[in-house]
PDB file of C-alpha atoms in Angstrom:
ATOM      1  CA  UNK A   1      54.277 169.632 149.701  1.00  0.00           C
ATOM      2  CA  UNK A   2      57.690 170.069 151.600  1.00  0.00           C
ATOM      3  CA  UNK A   3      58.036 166.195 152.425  1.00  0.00           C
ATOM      4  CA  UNK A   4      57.539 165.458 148.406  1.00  0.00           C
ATOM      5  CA  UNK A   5      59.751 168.702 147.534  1.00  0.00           C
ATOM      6  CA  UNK A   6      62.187 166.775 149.700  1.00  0.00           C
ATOM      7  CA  UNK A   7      61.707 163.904 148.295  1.00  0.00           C
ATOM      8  CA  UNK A   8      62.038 164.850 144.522  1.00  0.00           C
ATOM      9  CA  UNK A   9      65.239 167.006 145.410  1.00  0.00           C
ATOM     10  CA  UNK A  10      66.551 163.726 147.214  1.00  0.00           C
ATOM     11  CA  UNK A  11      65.583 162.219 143.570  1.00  0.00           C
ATOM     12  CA  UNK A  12      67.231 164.304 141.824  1.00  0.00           C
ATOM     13  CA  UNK A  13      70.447 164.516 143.672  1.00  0.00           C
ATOM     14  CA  UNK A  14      70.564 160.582 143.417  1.00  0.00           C
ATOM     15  CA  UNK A  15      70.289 161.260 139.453  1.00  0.00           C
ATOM     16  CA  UNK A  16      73.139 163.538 139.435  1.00  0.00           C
ATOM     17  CA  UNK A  17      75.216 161.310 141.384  1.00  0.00           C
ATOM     18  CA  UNK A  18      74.757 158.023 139.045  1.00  0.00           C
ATOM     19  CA  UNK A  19      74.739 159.887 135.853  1.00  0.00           C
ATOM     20  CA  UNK A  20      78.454 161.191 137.369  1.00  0.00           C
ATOM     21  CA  UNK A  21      79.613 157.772 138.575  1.00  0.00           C
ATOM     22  CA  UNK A  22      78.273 156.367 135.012  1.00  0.00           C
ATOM     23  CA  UNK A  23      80.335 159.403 132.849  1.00  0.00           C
ATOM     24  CA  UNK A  24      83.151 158.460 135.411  1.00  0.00           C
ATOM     25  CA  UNK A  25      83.361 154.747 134.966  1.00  0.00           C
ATOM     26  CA  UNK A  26      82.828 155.516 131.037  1.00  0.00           C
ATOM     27  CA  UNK A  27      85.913 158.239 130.882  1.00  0.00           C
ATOM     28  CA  UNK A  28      88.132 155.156 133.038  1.00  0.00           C
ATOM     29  CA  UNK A  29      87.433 152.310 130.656  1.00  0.00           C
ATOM     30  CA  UNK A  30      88.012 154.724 127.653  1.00  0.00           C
ATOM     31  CA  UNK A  31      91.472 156.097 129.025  1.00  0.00           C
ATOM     32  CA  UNK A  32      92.085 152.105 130.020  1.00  0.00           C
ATOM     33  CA  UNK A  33      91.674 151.245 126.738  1.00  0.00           C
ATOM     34  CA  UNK A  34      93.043 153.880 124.667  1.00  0.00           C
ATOM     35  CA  UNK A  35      96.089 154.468 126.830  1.00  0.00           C
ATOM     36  CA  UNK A  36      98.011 150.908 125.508  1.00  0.00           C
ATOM     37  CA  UNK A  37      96.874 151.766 122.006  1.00  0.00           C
ATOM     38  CA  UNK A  38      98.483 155.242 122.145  1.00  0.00           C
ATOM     39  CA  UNK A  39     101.617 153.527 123.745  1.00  0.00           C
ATOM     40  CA  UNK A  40     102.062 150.723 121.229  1.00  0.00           C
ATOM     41  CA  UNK A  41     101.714 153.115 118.336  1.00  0.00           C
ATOM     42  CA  UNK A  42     104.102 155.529 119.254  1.00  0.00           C
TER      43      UNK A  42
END
């Protein structure tokens, strides 16, 4: 029980970490792309 407690917590922890490097690396190619479009319209 502890080694697959361990194990699923080591799971889940790997989730968290791709789900943030995923919402990360989707919030830098939205600012990439809306930052020129804000600067050629204004």
């Amino acid at each position: 029980m502890l080694r697959f407690t361990s194990a699923s917590i080591s799971w889940v922890i790997l989730s968290m970490v791709l789900i943030g490097l995923s919402f990360y690396l989707v919030a830098e190619i939205v600012v990439a792309s809306n930052i020129p479009n804000g600067l050629n319209q204004s």
